[in-house]
XYZ file of C-alpha atoms in Angstrom:
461
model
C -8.042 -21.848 -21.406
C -7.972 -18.441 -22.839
C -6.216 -15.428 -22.515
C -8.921 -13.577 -21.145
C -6.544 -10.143 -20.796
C -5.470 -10.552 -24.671
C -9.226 -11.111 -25.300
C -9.785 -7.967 -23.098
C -7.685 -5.703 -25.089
C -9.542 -6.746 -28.411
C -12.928 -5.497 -27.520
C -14.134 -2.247 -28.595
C -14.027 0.160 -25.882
C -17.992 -0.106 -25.033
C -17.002 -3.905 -24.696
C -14.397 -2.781 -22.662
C -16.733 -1.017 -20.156
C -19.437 -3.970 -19.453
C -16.421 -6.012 -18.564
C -14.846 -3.748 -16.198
C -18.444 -2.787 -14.836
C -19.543 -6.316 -14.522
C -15.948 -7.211 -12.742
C -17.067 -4.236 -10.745
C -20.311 -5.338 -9.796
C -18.972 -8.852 -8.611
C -16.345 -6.836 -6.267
C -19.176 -4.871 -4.869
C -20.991 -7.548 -3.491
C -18.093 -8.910 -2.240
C -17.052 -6.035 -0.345
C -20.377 -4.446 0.416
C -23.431 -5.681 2.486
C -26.828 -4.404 3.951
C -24.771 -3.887 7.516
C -22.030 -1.888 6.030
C -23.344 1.724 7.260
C -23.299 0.250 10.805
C -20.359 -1.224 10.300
C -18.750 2.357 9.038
C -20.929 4.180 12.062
C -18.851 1.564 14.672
C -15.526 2.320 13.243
C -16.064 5.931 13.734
C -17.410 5.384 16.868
C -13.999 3.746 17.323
C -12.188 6.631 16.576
C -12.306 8.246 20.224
C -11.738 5.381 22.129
C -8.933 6.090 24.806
C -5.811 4.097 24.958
C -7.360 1.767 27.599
C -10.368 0.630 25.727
C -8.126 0.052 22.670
C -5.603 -2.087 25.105
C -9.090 -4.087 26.120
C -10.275 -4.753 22.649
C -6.829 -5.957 21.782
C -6.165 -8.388 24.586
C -9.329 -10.159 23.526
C -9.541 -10.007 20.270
C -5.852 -11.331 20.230
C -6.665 -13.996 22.577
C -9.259 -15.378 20.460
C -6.671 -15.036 17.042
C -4.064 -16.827 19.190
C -6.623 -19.721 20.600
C -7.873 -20.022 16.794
C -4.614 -20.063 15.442
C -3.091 -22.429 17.485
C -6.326 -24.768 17.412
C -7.739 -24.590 14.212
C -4.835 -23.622 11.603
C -2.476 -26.714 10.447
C 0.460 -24.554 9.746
C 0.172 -23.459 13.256
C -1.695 -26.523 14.939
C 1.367 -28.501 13.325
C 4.046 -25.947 14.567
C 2.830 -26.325 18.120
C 2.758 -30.033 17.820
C 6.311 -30.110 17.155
C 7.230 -27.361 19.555
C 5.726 -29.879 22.668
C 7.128 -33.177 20.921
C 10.351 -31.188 21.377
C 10.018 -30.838 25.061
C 8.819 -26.904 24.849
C 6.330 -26.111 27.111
C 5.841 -22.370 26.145
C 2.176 -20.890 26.361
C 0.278 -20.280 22.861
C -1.509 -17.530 24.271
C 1.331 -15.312 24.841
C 2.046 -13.638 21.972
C 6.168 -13.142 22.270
C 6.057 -17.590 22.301
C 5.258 -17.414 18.608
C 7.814 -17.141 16.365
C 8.078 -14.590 13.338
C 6.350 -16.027 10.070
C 8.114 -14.762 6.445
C 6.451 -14.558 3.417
C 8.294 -17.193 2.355
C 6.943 -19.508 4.433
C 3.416 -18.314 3.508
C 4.313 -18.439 -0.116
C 5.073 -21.916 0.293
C 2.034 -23.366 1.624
C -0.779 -20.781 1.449
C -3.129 -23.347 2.250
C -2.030 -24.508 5.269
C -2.608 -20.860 6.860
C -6.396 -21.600 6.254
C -8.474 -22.402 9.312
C -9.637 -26.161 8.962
C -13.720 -24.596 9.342
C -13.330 -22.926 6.178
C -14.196 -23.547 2.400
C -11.904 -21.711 0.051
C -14.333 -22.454 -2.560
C -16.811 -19.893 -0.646
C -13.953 -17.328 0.025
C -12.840 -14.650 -2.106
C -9.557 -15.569 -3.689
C -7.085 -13.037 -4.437
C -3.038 -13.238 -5.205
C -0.636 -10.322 -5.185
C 2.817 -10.001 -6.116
C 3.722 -6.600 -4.477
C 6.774 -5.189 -5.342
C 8.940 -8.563 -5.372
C 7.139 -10.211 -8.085
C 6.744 -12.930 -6.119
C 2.879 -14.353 -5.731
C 0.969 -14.327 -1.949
C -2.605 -16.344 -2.246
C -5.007 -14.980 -0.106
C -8.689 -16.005 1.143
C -10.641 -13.803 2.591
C -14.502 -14.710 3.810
C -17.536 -12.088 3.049
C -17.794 -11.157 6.786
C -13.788 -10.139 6.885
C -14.270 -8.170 2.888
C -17.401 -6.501 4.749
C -15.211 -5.175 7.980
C -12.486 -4.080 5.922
C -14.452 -1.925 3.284
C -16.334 -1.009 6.218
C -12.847 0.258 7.703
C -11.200 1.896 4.255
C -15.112 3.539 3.810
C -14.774 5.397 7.252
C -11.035 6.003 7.228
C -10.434 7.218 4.083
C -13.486 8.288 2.254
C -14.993 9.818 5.597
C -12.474 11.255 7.301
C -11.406 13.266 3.874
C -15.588 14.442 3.491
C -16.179 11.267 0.965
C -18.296 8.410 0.282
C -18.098 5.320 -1.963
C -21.490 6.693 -3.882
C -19.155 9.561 -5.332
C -17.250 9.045 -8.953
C -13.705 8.753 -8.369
C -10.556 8.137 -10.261
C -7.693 5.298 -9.964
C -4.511 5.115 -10.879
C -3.255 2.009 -10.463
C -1.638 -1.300 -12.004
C -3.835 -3.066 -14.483
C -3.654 -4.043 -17.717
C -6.955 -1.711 -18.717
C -5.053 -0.348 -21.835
C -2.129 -2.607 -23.677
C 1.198 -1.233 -22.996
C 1.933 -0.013 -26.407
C -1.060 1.319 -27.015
C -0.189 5.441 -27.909
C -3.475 7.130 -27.969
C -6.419 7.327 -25.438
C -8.107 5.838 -24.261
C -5.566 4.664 -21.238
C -8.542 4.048 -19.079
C -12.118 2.173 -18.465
C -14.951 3.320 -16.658
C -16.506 0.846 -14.084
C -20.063 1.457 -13.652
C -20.592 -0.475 -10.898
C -17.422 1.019 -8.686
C -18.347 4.645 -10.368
C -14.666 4.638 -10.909
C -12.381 5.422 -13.770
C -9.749 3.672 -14.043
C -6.402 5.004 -15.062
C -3.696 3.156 -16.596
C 0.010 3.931 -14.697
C 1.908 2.679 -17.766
C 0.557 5.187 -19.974
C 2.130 8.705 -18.130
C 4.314 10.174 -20.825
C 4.111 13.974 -20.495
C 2.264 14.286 -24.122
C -0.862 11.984 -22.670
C -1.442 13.703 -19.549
C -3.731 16.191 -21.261
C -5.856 13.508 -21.835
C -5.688 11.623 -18.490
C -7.123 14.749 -16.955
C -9.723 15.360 -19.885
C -11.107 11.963 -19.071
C -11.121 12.791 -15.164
C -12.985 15.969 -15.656
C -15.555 13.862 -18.436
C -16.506 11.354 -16.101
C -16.980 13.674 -13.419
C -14.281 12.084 -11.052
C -14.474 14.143 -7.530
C -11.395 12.554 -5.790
C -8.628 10.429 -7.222
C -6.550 7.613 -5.477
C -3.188 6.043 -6.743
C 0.563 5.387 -6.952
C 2.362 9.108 -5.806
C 4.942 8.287 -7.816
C 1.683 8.760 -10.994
C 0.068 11.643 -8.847
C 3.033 13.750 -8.423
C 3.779 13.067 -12.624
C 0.285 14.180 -13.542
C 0.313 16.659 -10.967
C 3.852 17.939 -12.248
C 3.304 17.624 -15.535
C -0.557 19.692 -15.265
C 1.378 22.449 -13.766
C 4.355 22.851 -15.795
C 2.508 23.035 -19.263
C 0.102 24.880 -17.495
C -3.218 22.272 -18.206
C -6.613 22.628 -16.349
C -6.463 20.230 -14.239
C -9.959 19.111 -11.914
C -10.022 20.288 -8.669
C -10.764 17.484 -6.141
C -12.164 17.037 -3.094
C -8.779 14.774 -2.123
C -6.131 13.162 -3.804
C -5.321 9.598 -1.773
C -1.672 8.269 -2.447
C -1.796 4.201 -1.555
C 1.017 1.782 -2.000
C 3.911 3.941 -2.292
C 5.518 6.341 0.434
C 3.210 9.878 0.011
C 6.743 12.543 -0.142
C 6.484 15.870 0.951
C 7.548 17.801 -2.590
C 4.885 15.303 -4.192
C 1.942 16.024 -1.802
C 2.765 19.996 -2.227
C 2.761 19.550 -5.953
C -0.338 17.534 -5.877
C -2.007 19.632 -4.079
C -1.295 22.637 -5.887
C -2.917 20.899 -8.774
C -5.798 19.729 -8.016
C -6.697 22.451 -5.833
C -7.402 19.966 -2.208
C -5.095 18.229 0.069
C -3.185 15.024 -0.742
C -2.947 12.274 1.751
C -0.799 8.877 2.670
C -2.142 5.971 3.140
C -0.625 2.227 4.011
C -2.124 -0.767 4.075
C -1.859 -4.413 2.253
C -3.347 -6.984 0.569
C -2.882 -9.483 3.733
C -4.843 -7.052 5.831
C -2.712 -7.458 8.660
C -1.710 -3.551 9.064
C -2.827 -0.131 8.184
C -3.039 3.383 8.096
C -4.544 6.980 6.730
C -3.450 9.932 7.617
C -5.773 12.840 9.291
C -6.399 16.518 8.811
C -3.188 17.060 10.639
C -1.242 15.124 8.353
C 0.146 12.411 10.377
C -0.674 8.677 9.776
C -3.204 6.693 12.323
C -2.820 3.525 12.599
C -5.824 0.890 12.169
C -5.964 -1.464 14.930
C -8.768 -3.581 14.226
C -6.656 -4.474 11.053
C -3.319 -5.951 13.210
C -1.571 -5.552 16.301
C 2.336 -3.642 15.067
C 5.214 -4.856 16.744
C 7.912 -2.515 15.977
C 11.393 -4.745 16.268
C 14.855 -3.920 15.858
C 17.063 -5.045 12.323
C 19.437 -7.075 14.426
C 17.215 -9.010 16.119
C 13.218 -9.182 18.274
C 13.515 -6.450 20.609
C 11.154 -3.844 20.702
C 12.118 -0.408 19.507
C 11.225 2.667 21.656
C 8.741 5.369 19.832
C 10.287 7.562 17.593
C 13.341 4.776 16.504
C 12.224 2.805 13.106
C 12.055 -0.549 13.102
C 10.683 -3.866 11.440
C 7.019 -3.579 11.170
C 5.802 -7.473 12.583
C 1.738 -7.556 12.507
C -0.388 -10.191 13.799
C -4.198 -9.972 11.693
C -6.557 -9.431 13.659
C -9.355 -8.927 11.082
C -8.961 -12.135 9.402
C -9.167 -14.676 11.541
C -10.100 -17.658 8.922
C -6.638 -16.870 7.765
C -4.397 -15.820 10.571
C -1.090 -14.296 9.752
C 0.671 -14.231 13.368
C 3.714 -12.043 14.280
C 3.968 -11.785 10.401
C 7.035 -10.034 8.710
C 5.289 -7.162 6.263
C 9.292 -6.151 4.742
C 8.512 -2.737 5.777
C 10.127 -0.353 8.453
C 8.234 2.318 10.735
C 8.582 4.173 13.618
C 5.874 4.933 16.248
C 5.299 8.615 17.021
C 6.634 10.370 20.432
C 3.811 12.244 20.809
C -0.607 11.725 20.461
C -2.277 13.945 17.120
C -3.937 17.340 17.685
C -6.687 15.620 15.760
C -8.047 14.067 19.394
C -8.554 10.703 18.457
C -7.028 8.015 20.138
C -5.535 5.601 17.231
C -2.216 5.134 17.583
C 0.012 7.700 15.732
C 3.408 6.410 13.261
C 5.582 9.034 12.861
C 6.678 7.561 9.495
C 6.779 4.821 7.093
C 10.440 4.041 6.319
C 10.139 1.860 3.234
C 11.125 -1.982 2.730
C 13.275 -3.714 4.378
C 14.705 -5.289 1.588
C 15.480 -1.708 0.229
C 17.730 -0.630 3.609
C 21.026 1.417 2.130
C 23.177 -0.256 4.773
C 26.434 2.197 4.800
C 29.932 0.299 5.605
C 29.804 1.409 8.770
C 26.742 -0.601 9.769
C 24.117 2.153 9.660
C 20.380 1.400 8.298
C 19.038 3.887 6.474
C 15.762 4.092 4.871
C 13.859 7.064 3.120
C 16.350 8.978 1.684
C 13.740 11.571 0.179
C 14.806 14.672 1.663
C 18.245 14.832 -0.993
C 15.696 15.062 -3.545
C 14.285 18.689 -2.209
C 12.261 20.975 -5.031
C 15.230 23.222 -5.278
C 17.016 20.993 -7.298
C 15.679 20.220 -10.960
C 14.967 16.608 -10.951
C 11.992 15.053 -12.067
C 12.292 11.972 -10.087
C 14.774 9.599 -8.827
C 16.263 6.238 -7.781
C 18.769 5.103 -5.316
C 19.968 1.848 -6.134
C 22.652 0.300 -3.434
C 25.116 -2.069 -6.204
C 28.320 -2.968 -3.373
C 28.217 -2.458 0.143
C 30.189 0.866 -0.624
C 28.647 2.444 -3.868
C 25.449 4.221 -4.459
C 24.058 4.025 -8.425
C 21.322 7.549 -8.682
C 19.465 7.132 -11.540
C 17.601 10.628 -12.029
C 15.147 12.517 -14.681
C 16.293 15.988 -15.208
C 14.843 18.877 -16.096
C 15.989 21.197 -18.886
C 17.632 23.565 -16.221
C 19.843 20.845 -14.701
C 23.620 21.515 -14.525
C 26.671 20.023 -13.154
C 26.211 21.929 -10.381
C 23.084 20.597 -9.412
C 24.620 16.764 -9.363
C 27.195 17.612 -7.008
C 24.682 19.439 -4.814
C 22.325 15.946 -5.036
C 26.024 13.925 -4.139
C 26.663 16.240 -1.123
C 23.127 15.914 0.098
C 23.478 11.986 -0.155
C 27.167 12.054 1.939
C 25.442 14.339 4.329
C 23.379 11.374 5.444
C 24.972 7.977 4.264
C 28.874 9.289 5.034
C 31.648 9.986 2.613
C 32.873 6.474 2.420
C 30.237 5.631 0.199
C 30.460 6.506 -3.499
C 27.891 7.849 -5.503
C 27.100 7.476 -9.636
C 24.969 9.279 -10.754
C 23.197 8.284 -14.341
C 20.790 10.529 -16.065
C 17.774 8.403 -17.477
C 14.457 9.627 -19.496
C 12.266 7.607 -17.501
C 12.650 5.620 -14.008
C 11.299 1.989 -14.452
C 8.666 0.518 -12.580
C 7.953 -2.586 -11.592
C 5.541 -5.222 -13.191
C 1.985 -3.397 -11.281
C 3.417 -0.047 -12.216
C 5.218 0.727 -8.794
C 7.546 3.295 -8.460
C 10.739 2.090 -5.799
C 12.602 4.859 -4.616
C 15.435 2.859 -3.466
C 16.709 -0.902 -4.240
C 19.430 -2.788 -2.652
C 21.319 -5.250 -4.292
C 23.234 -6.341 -1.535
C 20.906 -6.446 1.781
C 18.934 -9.317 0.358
């Protein structure tokens, strides 16, 4: 079978643009449908429900996940046929009965988490590796592709005064340009999508000249993408003073949206930058509204918010491990399903009005916890890494339960001084205990889809 991404990067650039456009084409049909503008009109219907019509749609729509689940899914028909062999009598339909399911597990049998009704040969296939590197297969039918572009259509484009007719820009993680490739193009246009796709591999400060040339050729009137790339073509635009486009919005996805990156983004492009979450399993959510705090998507999953050391809930405002159960995908039910990130439910509703449920932050990955030798979890550790200090970006990777490795980008004005400030900032929140490296590097790596991870551990695994 060929190598159809070597064959890819052979074609002439026209070439190159039929592909992507006719890839494109066979996406929108997928995700699109004649009922998609009433499907958009419902979800912002949606918007103002109260907290009481939300709690209604949930109890049923979970009850029918849960019946289907337990009744029509062999991982979970087979789990429950064990469970009453054993002598356990506990009720399917209560949600706190089922037990939490790990990636793992779905990694291990994908197809057993398929609803027996269903053709995968009829479903769109998809497989994503995340940040682990490690492969998910998922199936998704038309109807479930329809609700959820349907969903991202109203709550992103929408709410930020956007539509999927407009040209737009991505920066994401394929292979559109080979990685050694040192001139432009470091992109492909897609017809079909009216996007332009950007390559995140390509982002060394002497080609962002022509990343924006491209954006402003094709027209682009919002971009979407890593931050980690926004805030460097953002940065880069302003410190070598380059005319950048100014947007309509600039949509962060995939990667915590930090505050010195959305300011610097911002003051690019010339419109706001906002955070999004969400995931290829569909099971959770979120985009963040005029007031800059993140709404949560319920139709997507119900969010359990549980503490690290075990299955109790957390109380609003405390992070914990974000558990969803899909809701929107019911031919492929993930229940009570263990997403590796950590959130924390706001205290308090949005000045926006509407009456989606409000999280006060995404924490990061669980697997990327700095767990100090006192016990203490501690996620985003952005706030060391304020504007004041000259740092392009930076990585905090836990090696031993008591030392800290920084690796850091600086900036022509760095000094000594500046490192011990960064050290100080880190005590002042993980303790003096632990010790701190810190290593100056040109570049911080990404991982294999061009993801930026702002802090490993090595040792909570």
């Amino acid at each position: 079978m060929p190598d159809w991404l070597k064959v890819y990067h052979q074609l002439p650039y026209p070439a190159k643009v039929l592909a992507a456009s006719a890839r494109g084409r066979r996406l929108e049909r997928w995700r699109y449908g004649p009922d998609t503008e009433r499907l958009v009109d419902e979800v912002l219907a949606r918007d103002d429900w109260t907290v009481a019509q939300w709690d209604a749609w949930r109890e049923e729509r979970l009850a029918f996940v849960l019946h289907r689940a337990a009744t029509r899914v062999p991982y979970y028909r087979d789990q429950w046929a064990r469970r009453r062999a054993a002598g356990d009598r506990a009720a399917p339909d209560v949600l706190a009965n089922w037990p939490a399911l790990s990636k793992d597990a779905l990694r291990a049998q994908p197809h057993a988490f398929l609803a027996d009704d269903c053709d995968p040969a009829t479903m769109y296939y998809e497989h994503t590796s995340g940040t682990t590197g490690k492969p998910l297969h998922l199936w998704h039918s038309r109807a479930t592709l329809n609700a959820w572009y349907a969903l991202t259509e109203a709550r992103m484009r929408r709410w930020y005064g956007l539509s999927r007719e407009d040209r737009w820009a991505i920066l994401g993680g394929q292979l559109v340009a080979p990685v050694e490739r040192d001139r432009p193009p470091f992109w492909v246009w897609n017809f079909a999508l009216r996007q332009l796709y950007l390559s995140a591999y390509h982002l060394t400060p002497d080609n962002i000249a022509a990343y924006l040339e491209a954006m402003r050729r094709h027209e682009v009137v919002y971009l979407l993408g890593y931050p980690s790339g926004l805030y460097t073509l953002a940065r880069v635009a302003l410190e070598r003073g380059l005319d950048a486009p100014q947007l309509r919005a600039v949509i962060g996805n995939a990667e915590p949206l930090l505050a010195h990156q959305r300011e610097t983004i911002a003051a690019a492009f010339g419109c706001p930058a906002r955070e999004t979450y969400g995931m290829a399993e569909y099971a959770a959510a979120a985009s963040d509204c005029e007031h800059g705090r993140l709404h949560l998507w319920p139709e997507a999953g119900h969010i359990e918010l549980l503490a690290d050391d075990g299955d109790a809930a957390v109380p609003p405002g405390t992070p914990g491990r974000l558990v969803a159960t899909a809701l929107l995908n019911a031919d492929m039910p993930l229940i009570r399903y263990e997403t590796g990130d950590r959130a924390a439910l706001a205290t308090e509703p949005c000045a926006c009005g509407r009456g989606l449920p409000v999280l006060a932050a995404i924490e990061g990955r669980v697997d990327d916890m700095i767990v100090t030798p006192d016990g203490r979890h501690i996620g985003r550790l952005d706030p060391v890494f304020k504007a004041d200090l000259p740092i392009h970006e930076a990585q905090i990777i836990q090696t031993t339960p008591d030392t800290l490795r920084v690796l850091y980008v600086p900036t022509a004005a760095y000094t000594p001084g500046d490192g011990e400030a960064l050290i100080g900032r880190i005590h002042d929140r993980v303790g003096p205990a632990m010790r701190v490296v810190l290593e100056a590097v040109p570049a911080i790596p990404r991982t294999a889809n061009g993801k930026f991870r702002a802090v490993i551990s090595e040792v909570n695994r």
